[in-house]
Amino acid sequence: MSITVKNVTKTFGKQKALNNVSFSIKKGEIVGFLGPNGAGKSTMMRVLTTYYKANSGDAEVNGFDVLKSEREVQKSIGYLPEHNPLYLEMYVKEYLAFNADVYNVSKERIAEVIEQTGLAPEAHKKIGQLSKGYRQRVGLAAALLHDPDVLILDEPTTGLDPNQLVEIRKLIKEIGKEKTILLSTHIMKEVEAVCDRVIIINKGELVADKKLEDLREAKEQIIEVEFDYRVEEVLLNKLPNVSHVKNTGGFIYEITFATSKDMRPAVFDFAHDNKLKTLQLSRKNKNLESLFTELTS
């Protein structure tokens, strides 16, 4: 495993930022790490990068314990924090040369990561002259300099325009062919575009760990229906294949069915048999956004 986390708990005073979190990530996976603000995503990433020490539990990166083998863990990880720390007065090549000295790697790597991250057209400029998209590329280039096996990216596309988003997504996808990537973001489309799997935490606890492929192929659907009168949820629960019923306000209900068969006719027949009028009836796909809302709201 590239990353292994077992029962990690981290507190700040009386606040429990992480509560008994466990997961593992295989080599070569691109995993989306999701959660609301304050859920503990950045805290978990900082534990993995050895910046924070957990109160309890164990974590390993490339087989190295984050507490016992800090230097080896740091060599194994390329980290792009949420607020990309750059020296704006330095030239791109100058900044990368500075980082190459820190990592004690060959200066030949500078040209390689500039090419890999598409920085060549702007490499002659000062970082302060670059767009936000190119600054993110500089951060990624610095994270890749020592050729780490694992990349940890905390909100790498924050503040980018639509064109820059597409460029950085393509870059992450390309890098992911050779590296293991743990990617934190609030953008669900970003996760669906580049990730193989998603881990969701809420209030410091892991609430979901799913492959995107399984989510797309899930034999589950949500039917939204509005009647002209309130219906007891216990009656709706008697419909075939129902797994969950939720009144979303007034006479509107979201009914989750554990089947891929279109259940709208069954809901319409239910209304007819119970002398109800159907004011609206629509089918929703169970996607990442609906799963996230369900688990964190």
Short mmCIF file of C-alpha atoms in Angstrom, two decimals:
data_model
loop_
_atom_site.label_atom_id
_atom_site.label_comp_id
_atom_site.label_asym_id
_atom_site.label_seq_id
_atom_site.Cartn_x
_atom_site.Cartn_y
_atom_site.Cartn_z
CA MET A 1 0.00 0.00 0.00
CA SER A 2 1.19 3.54 -0.76
CA ILE A 3 -0.78 5.00 2.16
CA THR A 4 -2.12 3.17 5.21
CA VAL A 5 -4.08 4.91 7.97
CA LYS A 6 -5.26 2.94 11.01
CA ASN A 7 -7.48 4.42 13.75
CA VAL A 8 -5.92 7.89 13.58
CA THR A 9 -7.23 10.43 16.08
CA LYS A 10 -6.07 14.04 16.29
CA THR A 11 -7.30 16.63 18.79
CA PHE A 12 -6.68 20.33 19.26
CA GLY A 13 -7.51 21.05 22.88
CA LYS A 14 -11.07 19.80 23.36
CA GLN A 15 -11.81 19.72 19.63
CA LYS A 16 -11.47 16.33 17.94
CA ALA A 17 -10.39 17.03 14.35
CA LEU A 18 -10.00 13.34 13.43
CA ASN A 19 -11.77 10.50 15.20
CA ASN A 20 -10.52 6.93 14.66
CA VAL A 21 -10.04 7.30 10.88
CA SER A 22 -8.83 4.30 8.85
CA PHE A 23 -8.25 3.80 5.11
CA SER A 24 -5.61 2.57 2.68
CA ILE A 25 -4.61 3.60 -0.84
CA LYS A 26 -2.95 1.30 -3.35
CA LYS A 27 -0.05 2.32 -5.56
CA GLY A 28 -1.23 4.11 -8.70
CA GLU A 29 -4.65 5.17 -7.39
CA ILE A 30 -6.00 8.72 -7.67
CA VAL A 31 -8.26 9.21 -4.67
CA GLY A 32 -10.55 12.15 -4.02
CA PHE A 33 -10.59 13.21 -0.37
CA LEU A 34 -13.85 15.03 0.34
CA GLY A 35 -15.65 16.67 3.23
CA PRO A 36 -17.26 19.94 4.29
CA ASN A 37 -15.13 22.80 5.61
CA GLY A 38 -13.72 21.79 8.97
CA ALA A 39 -14.27 18.07 8.37
CA GLY A 40 -10.60 17.24 8.98
CA LYS A 41 -9.24 16.85 5.43
CA SER A 42 -6.27 19.20 5.79
CA THR A 43 -5.53 17.81 9.25
CA MET A 44 -5.32 14.28 7.83
CA MET A 45 -3.03 15.46 5.05
CA ARG A 46 -0.75 17.19 7.54
CA VAL A 47 -0.56 14.02 9.62
CA LEU A 48 0.50 12.09 6.51
CA THR A 49 3.15 14.69 5.64
CA THR A 50 4.51 14.58 9.25
CA TYR A 51 3.57 18.25 9.86
CA TYR A 52 1.11 17.14 12.59
CA LYS A 53 1.50 14.24 14.98
CA ALA A 54 -1.61 12.18 15.67
CA ASN A 55 -2.71 11.66 19.27
CA SER A 56 -3.29 7.97 18.57
CA GLY A 57 -3.36 5.50 15.71
CA ASP A 58 -0.83 4.63 13.02
CA ALA A 59 -0.08 5.96 9.53
CA GLU A 60 2.41 4.83 6.92
CA VAL A 61 3.51 6.20 3.55
CA ASN A 62 5.33 3.76 1.25
CA GLY A 63 5.84 1.50 4.25
CA PHE A 64 7.44 4.23 6.39
CA ASP A 65 5.87 5.15 9.72
CA VAL A 66 5.04 8.88 9.87
CA LEU A 67 6.25 9.07 13.48
CA LYS A 68 9.32 6.82 13.38
CA SER A 69 10.62 7.58 9.87
CA GLU A 70 9.80 11.24 9.21
CA ARG A 71 12.68 11.85 6.78
CA GLU A 72 11.84 8.80 4.64
CA VAL A 73 8.15 9.81 4.56
CA GLN A 74 9.07 13.34 3.48
CA LYS A 75 11.24 11.95 0.67
CA SER A 76 8.32 9.77 -0.48
CA ILE A 77 5.78 12.62 -0.66
CA GLY A 78 5.26 15.57 -2.94
CA TYR A 79 2.95 18.01 -1.14
CA LEU A 80 0.99 20.92 -2.57
CA PRO A 81 -0.79 22.70 0.33
CA GLU A 82 -4.03 24.62 -0.07
CA HIS A 83 -2.26 28.00 0.03
CA ASN A 84 0.63 27.35 -2.33
CA PRO A 85 3.66 29.05 -0.67
CA LEU A 86 5.77 30.65 -3.40
CA TYR A 87 8.47 33.33 -3.47
CA LEU A 88 6.85 35.73 -5.92
CA GLU A 89 10.04 37.76 -6.50
CA MET A 90 11.94 34.68 -7.72
CA TYR A 91 12.09 33.48 -11.31
CA VAL A 92 10.50 30.10 -12.03
CA LYS A 93 13.81 28.36 -12.75
CA GLU A 94 15.44 30.11 -9.79
CA TYR A 95 12.69 28.89 -7.44
CA LEU A 96 12.93 25.33 -8.73
CA ALA A 97 16.74 25.43 -8.41
CA PHE A 98 16.29 26.51 -4.78
CA ASN A 99 13.98 23.54 -4.16
CA ALA A 100 16.37 21.20 -5.97
CA ASP A 101 19.08 22.21 -3.48
CA VAL A 102 16.70 21.55 -0.58
CA TYR A 103 15.96 18.04 -1.88
CA ASN A 104 19.57 17.51 -2.98
CA VAL A 105 18.54 16.42 -6.47
CA SER A 106 20.22 16.99 -9.81
CA LYS A 107 19.58 20.32 -11.57
CA GLU A 108 18.68 18.22 -14.63
CA ARG A 109 15.37 17.51 -12.91
CA ILE A 110 14.39 21.19 -13.28
CA ALA A 111 14.10 20.95 -17.06
CA GLU A 112 12.25 17.64 -16.72
CA VAL A 113 9.54 18.95 -14.35
CA ILE A 114 9.17 22.17 -16.37
CA GLU A 115 8.41 20.02 -19.40
CA GLN A 116 6.18 17.64 -17.41
CA THR A 117 4.03 20.43 -15.97
CA GLY A 118 3.83 22.54 -19.13
CA LEU A 119 5.72 25.47 -17.61
CA ALA A 120 8.09 26.02 -20.54
CA PRO A 121 6.26 29.06 -22.04
CA GLU A 122 6.45 30.92 -18.70
CA ALA A 123 9.68 29.53 -17.25
CA HIS A 124 11.61 32.75 -17.95
CA LYS A 125 9.25 34.90 -15.86
CA LYS A 126 9.11 35.84 -12.18
CA ILE A 127 6.49 33.84 -10.26
CA GLY A 128 4.71 37.09 -9.36
CA GLN A 129 4.04 37.68 -13.07
CA LEU A 130 2.28 34.34 -13.55
CA SER A 131 -1.45 33.59 -13.62
CA LYS A 132 -2.95 31.53 -10.79
CA GLY A 133 -2.99 28.48 -13.08
CA TYR A 134 0.72 28.74 -13.82
CA ARG A 135 1.52 29.37 -10.16
CA GLN A 136 -0.21 26.08 -9.38
CA ARG A 137 1.94 24.45 -12.04
CA VAL A 138 5.04 25.84 -10.29
CA GLY A 139 3.82 24.32 -7.02
CA LEU A 140 3.27 20.97 -8.72
CA ALA A 141 6.69 21.15 -10.36
CA ALA A 142 8.31 21.78 -6.96
CA ALA A 143 6.37 18.85 -5.49
CA LEU A 144 7.59 16.59 -8.31
CA LEU A 145 11.28 17.61 -8.24
CA HIS A 146 12.46 14.75 -6.02
CA ASP A 147 10.35 12.23 -7.99
CA PRO A 148 8.15 11.16 -5.05
CA ASP A 149 5.94 8.06 -5.26
CA VAL A 150 3.01 9.83 -3.55
CA LEU A 151 1.45 13.23 -4.25
CA ILE A 152 -0.79 14.93 -1.69
CA LEU A 153 -2.70 17.84 -3.21
CA ASP A 154 -4.83 20.06 -0.97
CA GLU A 155 -7.34 22.10 -3.04
CA PRO A 156 -5.02 22.33 -6.08
CA THR A 157 -7.60 24.09 -8.30
CA THR A 158 -8.86 26.76 -5.87
CA GLY A 159 -9.34 30.10 -7.63
CA LEU A 160 -8.70 28.84 -11.16
CA ASP A 161 -10.82 29.90 -14.14
CA PRO A 162 -12.59 27.19 -16.24
CA ASN A 163 -9.74 26.92 -18.77
CA GLN A 164 -7.12 26.63 -16.03
CA LEU A 165 -9.27 24.00 -14.30
CA VAL A 166 -9.25 21.82 -17.41
CA GLU A 167 -5.47 22.22 -17.80
CA ILE A 168 -4.67 21.30 -14.19
CA ARG A 169 -7.09 18.34 -14.27
CA LYS A 170 -5.36 16.98 -17.37
CA LEU A 171 -2.00 17.45 -15.69
CA ILE A 172 -3.09 15.61 -12.52
CA LYS A 173 -4.56 12.78 -14.59
CA GLU A 174 -1.31 12.46 -16.52
CA ILE A 175 0.84 12.50 -13.37
CA GLY A 176 -1.49 9.89 -11.84
CA LYS A 177 -0.36 7.34 -14.43
CA GLU A 178 2.91 7.04 -12.49
CA LYS A 179 2.13 8.36 -8.99
CA THR A 180 -0.31 7.69 -6.18
CA ILE A 181 -2.39 10.85 -5.63
CA LEU A 182 -4.54 11.92 -2.67
CA LEU A 183 -6.55 14.92 -3.84
CA SER A 184 -8.64 17.18 -1.60
CA THR A 185 -11.26 19.37 -3.29
CA HIS A 186 -14.79 20.75 -2.97
CA ILE A 187 -15.47 20.37 -6.69
CA MET A 188 -17.40 17.13 -7.33
CA LYS A 189 -16.95 17.31 -11.11
CA GLU A 190 -13.22 17.48 -10.57
CA VAL A 191 -13.28 14.23 -8.58
CA GLU A 192 -15.49 12.52 -11.17
CA ALA A 193 -13.13 13.70 -13.94
CA VAL A 194 -9.81 12.52 -12.50
CA CYS A 195 -10.28 10.14 -9.56
CA ASP A 196 -10.62 6.37 -9.32
CA ARG A 197 -12.08 6.43 -5.84
CA VAL A 198 -13.54 8.77 -3.25
CA ILE A 199 -13.11 8.96 0.54
CA ILE A 200 -15.54 11.22 2.41
CA ILE A 201 -15.08 12.41 5.98
CA ASN A 202 -17.50 14.43 8.07
CA LYS A 203 -16.86 15.91 11.51
CA GLY A 204 -13.57 14.03 11.69
CA GLU A 205 -15.03 10.61 10.89
CA LEU A 206 -14.87 8.52 7.73
CA VAL A 207 -18.39 8.18 6.30
CA ALA A 208 -17.75 6.72 2.82
CA ASP A 209 -15.05 4.94 0.84
CA LYS A 210 -16.24 4.06 -2.68
CA LYS A 211 -14.87 3.46 -6.15
CA LEU A 212 -16.27 5.93 -8.66
CA GLU A 213 -16.98 3.06 -11.02
CA ASP A 214 -19.17 1.37 -8.39
CA LEU A 215 -21.00 4.62 -7.74
CA ARG A 216 -21.74 5.11 -11.44
CA GLU A 217 -23.01 1.54 -11.79
CA ALA A 218 -24.95 1.49 -8.52
CA LYS A 219 -28.35 -0.10 -8.93
CA GLU A 220 -30.06 2.70 -7.10
CA GLN A 221 -32.24 5.64 -8.06
CA ILE A 222 -34.07 8.53 -6.44
CA ILE A 223 -37.63 9.41 -7.45
CA GLU A 224 -38.83 12.90 -6.54
CA VAL A 225 -42.60 13.16 -6.36
CA GLU A 226 -45.03 15.86 -5.29
CA PHE A 227 -48.56 14.88 -4.30
CA ASP A 228 -51.54 17.13 -3.62
CA TYR A 229 -51.74 15.88 -0.03
CA ARG A 230 -49.40 14.72 2.72
CA VAL A 231 -48.63 11.00 2.73
CA GLU A 232 -47.47 8.91 5.67
CA GLU A 233 -43.90 7.79 4.96
CA VAL A 234 -44.72 4.32 6.25
CA LEU A 235 -47.05 3.87 3.25
CA LEU A 236 -44.37 4.91 0.77
CA ASN A 237 -41.95 2.49 2.43
CA LYS A 238 -44.25 -0.35 1.35
CA LEU A 239 -43.48 0.30 -2.32
CA PRO A 240 -41.25 -2.40 -3.88
CA ASN A 241 -37.46 -2.00 -3.53
CA VAL A 242 -37.68 1.10 -1.31
CA SER A 243 -34.56 1.74 0.77
CA HIS A 244 -35.24 5.28 2.02
CA VAL A 245 -38.05 7.87 2.07
CA LYS A 246 -37.53 11.56 2.85
CA ASN A 247 -40.04 14.40 2.99
CA THR A 248 -38.14 17.41 1.58
CA GLY A 249 -40.85 19.95 2.37
CA GLY A 250 -44.59 20.34 1.92
CA PHE A 251 -45.96 17.42 -0.07
CA ILE A 252 -42.67 16.64 -1.85
CA TYR A 253 -40.91 13.32 -1.23
CA GLU A 254 -37.61 11.78 -2.28
CA ILE A 255 -37.94 8.00 -2.52
CA THR A 256 -34.75 5.96 -2.93
CA PHE A 257 -35.15 2.59 -4.64
CA ALA A 258 -32.53 -0.18 -4.60
CA THR A 259 -33.04 -1.12 -8.25
CA SER A 260 -32.08 0.13 -11.70
CA LYS A 261 -35.63 -0.46 -12.99
CA ASP A 262 -37.54 2.79 -13.55
CA MET A 263 -39.90 3.02 -10.55
CA ARG A 264 -41.89 6.06 -11.69
CA PRO A 265 -44.82 3.90 -12.92
CA ALA A 266 -45.02 2.24 -9.48
CA VAL A 267 -45.14 5.65 -7.76
CA PHE A 268 -47.81 6.85 -10.21
CA ASP A 269 -49.90 3.71 -9.56
CA PHE A 270 -49.49 4.27 -5.81
CA ALA A 271 -50.92 7.78 -6.19
CA HIS A 272 -53.82 6.51 -8.28
CA ASP A 273 -54.66 3.70 -5.85
CA ASN A 274 -54.62 6.13 -2.91
CA LYS A 275 -56.69 8.80 -4.72
CA LEU A 276 -53.79 11.25 -4.83
CA LYS A 277 -52.87 13.66 -7.62
CA THR A 278 -49.29 13.57 -8.86
CA LEU A 279 -48.18 17.19 -9.33
CA GLN A 280 -44.62 16.29 -10.39
CA LEU A 281 -42.67 13.08 -10.84
CA SER A 282 -38.99 12.89 -11.81
CA ARG A 283 -36.07 10.51 -11.58
CA LYS A 284 -32.64 11.47 -10.24
CA ASN A 285 -29.41 9.58 -10.70
CA LYS A 286 -27.48 8.66 -7.59
CA ASN A 287 -24.24 10.58 -8.20
CA LEU A 288 -21.28 11.76 -6.14
CA GLU A 289 -22.92 15.08 -5.30
CA SER A 290 -26.09 13.44 -3.96
CA LEU A 291 -24.00 10.94 -1.95
CA PHE A 292 -21.91 13.76 -0.48
CA THR A 293 -25.04 15.75 0.47
CA GLU A 294 -26.70 12.69 1.98
CA LEU A 295 -23.69 11.84 4.16
CA THR A 296 -22.63 15.34 5.28
CA SER A 297 -25.82 17.42 5.55
#
